[in-house]
């Protein structure tokens, strides 16, 4: 975080400053801000966030032991540390992020990018950050820090030397993206797609469209909207951009996009294609597994070139990225049995893309195995979407389908109903049971996809399989 006095922090968060012995309102703090006491470093600020299972106020002493010099709390605690008492620490976190980013932006050379979409946010964020790091200090979220806590924590990592802030905006309901993006008013807003992810929380795909559109509403007038030309719902956001005097930069696979791809070819080591950037044709070799990541790469390239990075330079940097993120199409195992662990998150679109990738990369002599768990947050659409994925798995001729967890049982029933039987499809209530089965079933030449939402916990099953066959 940038250097601020205790008084300046207190004013930013509308809190009551209570300095510890030896400190006063003019004491300066510049350390990192965090809600996790285990991550606090000397000189840091600890935000005592109450949680569902633990209350951050109980960990103020632990934060002090790790070097915290200031705690933001909702009630005073008996710890030897300066405290700022606020009505709501999550609101205070957002207010502090707005203040810090605003001060850095006032110097004139900080560029801010916001990214949203039903799928691909984290991968695109990592791709864009990899490109921009070569231009200057770049701050981007760790993992999927994209909610009401994670997004402000990322913003608070900016320093006086930061040139680019890449923010990822997720949402579980209407208004959340507007609040988060409104803290920083991005110069660029990137919208990847509007799909069924979290549709249960939004009330349907049209409500999801309205929620994702909040990012373009938040981009400052005269900024740039980077939009998916292949997604009809995203394309409607051009009207919002034009009304706010924003330029529109299109990416996609179709011929009208400013940044597009042709001649896409997928294998077990990555994806090759020709990228056309404003008419210039350039080769791209993505080491990140999966054809669907081509669209994420196009979005990152569209944003980077809009920020002034030369297309050939951006592509060269992008090609150095080996992994989008842990548990996202992560290759594990060995050439003997290859495990693809993609079980950090799942929506109907990402589940379908992962299954298609599995089918694409397997050679005729190799057997495909899909280990599938539930897709969360689909609400009333859950049943039909699990049905659809079950049908797709059979029609892609996935040779073994292993369904795990009671919440995914309907997917298994759909597979059976579609005509996969006689041991081709099996169901297990727990990941441990599935692991035991797979250890006895997998053989040389198998290509295995592990895919589910985070809540299903199959990412740990994927890790176990990867270690066992490494």
mmCIF file of N, CA and C in Angstrom, residues 220-299:
data_model
loop_
_atom_site.group_PDB
_atom_site.id
_atom_site.type_symbol
_atom_site.label_atom_id
_atom_site.label_comp_id
_atom_site.label_asym_id
_atom_site.label_seq_id
_atom_site.Cartn_x
_atom_site.Cartn_y
_atom_site.Cartn_z
ATOM 1 N N UNK A 220 -14.825 4.592 -17.238
ATOM 2 C CA UNK A 220 -14.932 6.055 -17.309
ATOM 3 C C UNK A 220 -15.246 6.530 -18.730
ATOM 4 N N UNK A 221 -16.002 7.595 -18.867
ATOM 5 C CA UNK A 221 -16.284 8.143 -20.197
ATOM 6 C C UNK A 221 -14.982 8.403 -20.955
ATOM 7 N N UNK A 222 -14.961 7.992 -22.216
ATOM 8 C CA UNK A 222 -13.755 8.118 -23.004
ATOM 9 C C UNK A 222 -12.836 6.922 -22.892
ATOM 10 N N UNK A 223 -13.215 5.941 -22.070
ATOM 11 C CA UNK A 223 -12.433 4.720 -21.941
ATOM 12 C C UNK A 223 -12.703 3.758 -23.086
ATOM 13 N N UNK A 224 -12.350 2.494 -22.867
ATOM 14 C CA UNK A 224 -12.471 1.501 -23.935
ATOM 15 C C UNK A 224 -13.215 0.277 -23.407
ATOM 16 N N UNK A 225 -14.213 -0.168 -24.149
ATOM 17 C CA UNK A 225 -14.919 -1.413 -23.861
ATOM 18 C C UNK A 225 -14.361 -2.488 -24.785
ATOM 19 N N UNK A 226 -13.802 -3.545 -24.212
ATOM 20 C CA UNK A 226 -13.248 -4.657 -24.982
ATOM 21 C C UNK A 226 -14.274 -5.791 -24.898
ATOM 22 N N UNK A 227 -14.927 -6.082 -26.026
ATOM 23 C CA UNK A 227 -16.105 -6.937 -26.021
ATOM 24 C C UNK A 227 -15.956 -8.144 -26.940
ATOM 25 N N UNK A 228 -16.591 -9.230 -26.544
ATOM 26 C CA UNK A 228 -16.605 -10.478 -27.302
ATOM 27 C C UNK A 228 -17.584 -10.367 -28.465
ATOM 28 N N UNK A 229 -17.054 -10.322 -29.665
ATOM 29 C CA UNK A 229 -17.903 -10.170 -30.850
ATOM 30 C C UNK A 229 -18.708 -11.423 -31.142
ATOM 31 N N UNK A 230 -18.306 -12.568 -30.590
ATOM 32 C CA UNK A 230 -18.986 -13.826 -30.875
ATOM 33 C C UNK A 230 -20.157 -14.102 -29.932
ATOM 34 N N UNK A 231 -20.277 -13.308 -28.884
ATOM 35 C CA UNK A 231 -21.350 -13.495 -27.903
ATOM 36 C C UNK A 231 -22.393 -12.410 -28.130
ATOM 37 N N UNK A 232 -23.566 -12.813 -28.590
ATOM 38 C CA UNK A 232 -24.597 -11.833 -28.951
ATOM 39 C C UNK A 232 -25.008 -10.982 -27.759
ATOM 40 N N UNK A 233 -25.008 -11.569 -26.573
ATOM 41 C CA UNK A 233 -25.388 -10.798 -25.386
ATOM 42 C C UNK A 233 -24.323 -9.762 -25.058
ATOM 43 N N UNK A 234 -23.073 -10.163 -25.101
ATOM 44 C CA UNK A 234 -21.995 -9.207 -24.838
ATOM 45 C C UNK A 234 -22.000 -8.099 -25.879
ATOM 46 N N UNK A 235 -22.277 -8.450 -27.113
ATOM 47 C CA UNK A 235 -22.257 -7.451 -28.194
ATOM 48 C C UNK A 235 -23.243 -6.312 -27.948
ATOM 49 N N UNK A 236 -24.344 -6.586 -27.230
ATOM 50 C CA UNK A 236 -25.305 -5.513 -26.957
ATOM 51 C C UNK A 236 -24.721 -4.428 -26.058
ATOM 52 N N UNK A 237 -23.638 -4.738 -25.365
ATOM 53 C CA UNK A 237 -23.034 -3.757 -24.461
ATOM 54 C C UNK A 237 -22.369 -2.622 -25.231
ATOM 55 N N UNK A 238 -22.178 -2.785 -26.529
ATOM 56 C CA UNK A 238 -21.622 -1.701 -27.337
ATOM 57 C C UNK A 238 -22.507 -0.457 -27.268
ATOM 58 N N UNK A 239 -23.806 -0.661 -27.115
ATOM 59 C CA UNK A 239 -24.722 0.483 -27.007
ATOM 60 C C UNK A 239 -24.436 1.287 -25.741
ATOM 61 N N UNK A 240 -24.135 0.582 -24.644
ATOM 62 C CA UNK A 240 -23.792 1.262 -23.399
ATOM 63 C C UNK A 240 -22.497 2.034 -23.586
ATOM 64 N N UNK A 241 -21.510 1.386 -24.219
ATOM 65 C CA UNK A 241 -20.217 2.025 -24.427
ATOM 66 C C UNK A 241 -20.346 3.288 -25.270
ATOM 67 N N UNK A 242 -21.106 3.192 -26.333
ATOM 68 C CA UNK A 242 -21.265 4.340 -27.214
ATOM 69 C C UNK A 242 -21.973 5.490 -26.505
ATOM 70 N N UNK A 243 -22.949 5.166 -25.660
ATOM 71 C CA UNK A 243 -23.657 6.208 -24.919
ATOM 72 C C UNK A 243 -22.737 6.903 -23.921
ATOM 73 N N UNK A 244 -21.701 6.206 -23.471
ATOM 74 C CA UNK A 244 -20.752 6.780 -22.516
ATOM 75 C C UNK A 244 -19.472 7.266 -23.217
ATOM 76 N N UNK A 245 -19.532 7.392 -24.541
ATOM 77 C CA UNK A 245 -18.416 7.898 -25.343
ATOM 78 C C UNK A 245 -17.160 7.053 -25.176
ATOM 79 N N UNK A 246 -17.361 5.762 -25.031
ATOM 80 C CA UNK A 246 -16.236 4.821 -24.954
ATOM 81 C C UNK A 246 -15.980 4.227 -26.336
ATOM 82 N N UNK A 247 -14.723 3.991 -26.637
ATOM 83 C CA UNK A 247 -14.390 3.243 -27.847
ATOM 84 C C UNK A 247 -14.698 1.777 -27.615
ATOM 85 N N UNK A 248 -15.042 1.053 -28.674
ATOM 86 C CA UNK A 248 -15.317 -0.384 -28.575
ATOM 87 C C UNK A 248 -14.250 -1.133 -29.358
ATOM 88 N N UNK A 249 -13.616 -2.088 -28.711
ATOM 89 C CA UNK A 249 -12.606 -2.937 -29.347
ATOM 90 C C UNK A 249 -13.110 -4.370 -29.252
ATOM 91 N N UNK A 250 -13.235 -5.020 -30.416
ATOM 92 C CA UNK A 250 -13.843 -6.340 -30.488
ATOM 93 C C UNK A 250 -12.777 -7.433 -30.565
ATOM 94 N N UNK A 251 -13.049 -8.551 -29.880
ATOM 95 C CA UNK A 251 -12.231 -9.751 -30.058
ATOM 96 C C UNK A 251 -13.169 -10.925 -30.335
ATOM 97 N N UNK A 252 -12.664 -11.951 -31.017
ATOM 98 C CA UNK A 252 -13.497 -13.113 -31.317
ATOM 99 C C UNK A 252 -12.900 -13.941 -32.433
ATOM 100 N N UNK A 253 -13.651 -14.951 -32.833
ATOM 101 C CA UNK A 253 -13.200 -15.839 -33.902
ATOM 102 C C UNK A 253 -13.761 -15.415 -35.263
ATOM 103 N N UNK A 254 -14.739 -14.553 -35.250
ATOM 104 C CA UNK A 254 -15.385 -14.153 -36.493
ATOM 105 C C UNK A 254 -14.617 -13.077 -37.244
ATOM 106 N N UNK A 255 -14.955 -12.829 -38.515
ATOM 107 C CA UNK A 255 -14.179 -11.926 -39.379
ATOM 108 C C UNK A 255 -14.296 -10.452 -39.025
ATOM 109 N N UNK A 256 -15.273 -10.070 -38.200
ATOM 110 C CA UNK A 256 -15.457 -8.640 -37.906
ATOM 111 C C UNK A 256 -14.653 -8.167 -36.705
ATOM 112 N N UNK A 257 -14.043 -9.078 -35.963
ATOM 113 C CA UNK A 257 -13.344 -8.695 -34.738
ATOM 114 C C UNK A 257 -12.036 -7.972 -35.048
ATOM 115 N N UNK A 258 -11.679 -6.996 -34.228
ATOM 116 C CA UNK A 258 -10.404 -6.291 -34.371
ATOM 117 C C UNK A 258 -9.233 -7.214 -34.060
ATOM 118 N N UNK A 259 -9.446 -8.121 -33.117
ATOM 119 C CA UNK A 259 -8.435 -9.121 -32.748
ATOM 120 C C UNK A 259 -9.110 -10.482 -32.853
ATOM 121 N N UNK A 260 -8.642 -11.319 -33.759
ATOM 122 C CA UNK A 260 -9.315 -12.592 -33.994
ATOM 123 C C UNK A 260 -8.300 -13.700 -34.273
ATOM 124 N N UNK A 261 -8.795 -14.930 -34.329
ATOM 125 C CA UNK A 261 -7.916 -16.082 -34.549
ATOM 126 C C UNK A 261 -8.426 -16.925 -35.702
ATOM 127 N N UNK A 262 -7.477 -17.488 -36.444
ATOM 128 C CA UNK A 262 -7.788 -18.423 -37.522
ATOM 129 C C UNK A 262 -6.885 -19.644 -37.398
ATOM 130 N N UNK A 263 -7.272 -20.721 -38.100
ATOM 131 C CA UNK A 263 -6.442 -21.928 -38.199
ATOM 132 C C UNK A 263 -6.053 -22.466 -36.824
ATOM 133 N N UNK A 264 -7.048 -22.618 -35.960
ATOM 134 C CA UNK A 264 -6.794 -23.093 -34.596
ATOM 135 C C UNK A 264 -6.590 -24.599 -34.606
ATOM 136 N N UNK A 265 -5.519 -25.038 -33.952
ATOM 137 C CA UNK A 265 -5.213 -26.467 -33.863
ATOM 138 C C UNK A 265 -4.827 -26.801 -32.429
ATOM 139 N N UNK A 266 -5.427 -27.859 -31.887
ATOM 140 C CA UNK A 266 -5.243 -28.220 -30.483
ATOM 141 C C UNK A 266 -4.556 -29.569 -30.376
ATOM 142 N N UNK A 267 -3.577 -29.672 -29.459
ATOM 143 C CA UNK A 267 -3.003 -30.966 -29.126
ATOM 144 C C UNK A 267 -2.754 -31.019 -27.622
ATOM 145 N N UNK A 268 -2.130 -32.090 -27.173
ATOM 146 C CA UNK A 268 -1.953 -32.303 -25.738
ATOM 147 C C UNK A 268 -0.963 -31.331 -25.110
ATOM 148 N N UNK A 269 -0.235 -30.597 -25.910
ATOM 149 C CA UNK A 269 0.762 -29.661 -25.388
ATOM 150 C C UNK A 269 0.329 -28.207 -25.479
ATOM 151 N N UNK A 270 -0.819 -27.934 -26.077
ATOM 152 C CA UNK A 270 -1.280 -26.565 -26.186
ATOM 153 C C UNK A 270 -2.066 -26.322 -27.459
ATOM 154 N N UNK A 271 -2.099 -25.080 -27.882
ATOM 155 C CA UNK A 271 -2.913 -24.684 -29.028
ATOM 156 C C UNK A 271 -2.116 -23.736 -29.917
ATOM 157 N N UNK A 272 -2.179 -23.956 -31.203
ATOM 158 C CA UNK A 272 -1.565 -23.042 -32.160
ATOM 159 C C UNK A 272 -2.654 -22.382 -32.990
ATOM 160 N N UNK A 273 -2.389 -21.173 -33.438
ATOM 161 C CA UNK A 273 -3.338 -20.472 -34.309
ATOM 162 C C UNK A 273 -2.621 -19.285 -34.936
ATOM 163 N N UNK A 274 -3.302 -18.659 -35.863
ATOM 164 C CA UNK A 274 -2.861 -17.380 -36.416
ATOM 165 C C UNK A 274 -3.737 -16.294 -35.821
ATOM 166 N N UNK A 275 -3.119 -15.295 -35.250
ATOM 167 C CA UNK A 275 -3.856 -14.175 -34.660
ATOM 168 C C UNK A 275 -3.781 -12.988 -35.607
ATOM 169 N N UNK A 276 -4.929 -12.386 -35.856
ATOM 170 C CA UNK A 276 -4.990 -11.179 -36.688
ATOM 171 C C UNK A 276 -5.294 -10.014 -35.762
ATOM 172 N N UNK A 277 -4.363 -9.096 -35.631
ATOM 173 C CA UNK A 277 -4.518 -7.927 -34.770
ATOM 174 C C UNK A 277 -4.537 -6.678 -35.641
ATOM 175 N N UNK A 278 -5.707 -6.097 -35.773
ATOM 176 C CA UNK A 278 -5.866 -4.899 -36.603
ATOM 177 C C UNK A 278 -5.270 -5.097 -37.994
ATOM 178 N N UNK A 279 -5.485 -6.284 -38.562
ATOM 179 C CA UNK A 279 -5.060 -6.586 -39.918
ATOM 180 C C UNK A 279 -3.722 -7.282 -40.028
ATOM 181 N N UNK A 280 -2.887 -7.214 -39.010
ATOM 182 C CA UNK A 280 -1.574 -7.875 -39.047
ATOM 183 C C UNK A 280 -1.722 -9.332 -38.608
ATOM 184 N N UNK A 281 -1.111 -10.251 -39.354
ATOM 185 C CA UNK A 281 -1.219 -11.683 -39.076
ATOM 186 C C UNK A 281 0.047 -12.160 -38.344
ATOM 187 N N UNK A 282 -0.156 -12.818 -37.184
ATOM 188 C CA UNK A 282 0.960 -13.250 -36.356
ATOM 189 C C UNK A 282 0.696 -14.653 -35.819
ATOM 190 N N UNK A 283 1.718 -15.518 -35.763
ATOM 191 C CA UNK A 283 1.521 -16.858 -35.201
ATOM 192 C C UNK A 283 1.501 -16.813 -33.679
ATOM 193 N N UNK A 284 0.695 -17.692 -33.091
ATOM 194 C CA UNK A 284 0.610 -17.801 -31.633
ATOM 195 C C UNK A 284 0.636 -19.269 -31.243
ATOM 196 N N UNK A 285 1.492 -19.620 -30.287
ATOM 197 C CA UNK A 285 1.516 -20.949 -29.705
ATOM 198 C C UNK A 285 1.213 -20.806 -28.217
ATOM 199 N N UNK A 286 -0.009 -21.182 -27.829
ATOM 200 C CA UNK A 286 -0.415 -21.125 -26.429
ATOM 201 C C UNK A 286 -0.019 -22.422 -25.733
ATOM 202 N N UNK A 287 0.671 -22.297 -24.610
ATOM 203 C CA UNK A 287 1.025 -23.479 -23.848
ATOM 204 C C UNK A 287 -0.069 -23.856 -22.853
ATOM 205 N N UNK A 288 -1.015 -22.951 -22.638
ATOM 206 C CA UNK A 288 -2.159 -23.243 -21.771
ATOM 207 C C UNK A 288 -3.094 -24.176 -22.518
ATOM 208 N N UNK A 289 -3.502 -25.254 -21.869
ATOM 209 C CA UNK A 289 -4.245 -26.319 -22.528
ATOM 210 C C UNK A 289 -5.710 -25.945 -22.748
ATOM 211 N N UNK A 290 -6.213 -26.203 -23.962
ATOM 212 C CA UNK A 290 -7.634 -26.034 -24.238
ATOM 213 C C UNK A 290 -7.921 -24.988 -25.293
ATOM 214 N N UNK A 291 -8.713 -25.371 -26.295
ATOM 215 C CA UNK A 291 -9.055 -24.433 -27.370
ATOM 216 C C UNK A 291 -9.815 -23.228 -26.844
ATOM 217 N N UNK A 292 -10.616 -23.425 -25.786
ATOM 218 C CA UNK A 292 -11.414 -22.313 -25.275
ATOM 219 C C UNK A 292 -10.544 -21.175 -24.743
ATOM 220 N N UNK A 293 -9.278 -21.466 -24.426
ATOM 221 C CA UNK A 293 -8.405 -20.403 -23.938
ATOM 222 C C UNK A 293 -7.939 -19.479 -25.057
ATOM 223 N N UNK A 294 -8.192 -19.836 -26.300
ATOM 224 C CA UNK A 294 -7.886 -18.930 -27.406
ATOM 225 C C UNK A 294 -8.674 -17.640 -27.245
ATOM 226 N N UNK A 295 -9.941 -17.744 -26.867
ATOM 227 C CA UNK A 295 -10.752 -16.539 -26.680
ATOM 228 C C UNK A 295 -10.215 -15.680 -25.541
ATOM 229 N N UNK A 296 -9.758 -16.318 -24.467
ATOM 230 C CA UNK A 296 -9.169 -15.553 -23.378
ATOM 231 C C UNK A 296 -7.903 -14.841 -23.840
ATOM 232 N N UNK A 297 -7.108 -15.531 -24.662
ATOM 233 C CA UNK A 297 -5.892 -14.915 -25.197
ATOM 234 C C UNK A 297 -6.230 -13.729 -26.097
ATOM 235 N N UNK A 298 -7.261 -13.871 -26.917
ATOM 236 C CA UNK A 298 -7.671 -12.767 -27.793
ATOM 237 C C UNK A 298 -8.119 -11.563 -26.969
ATOM 238 N N UNK A 299 -8.844 -11.821 -25.890
ATOM 239 C CA UNK A 299 -9.281 -10.726 -25.021
ATOM 240 C C UNK A 299 -8.079 -10.018 -24.402
#
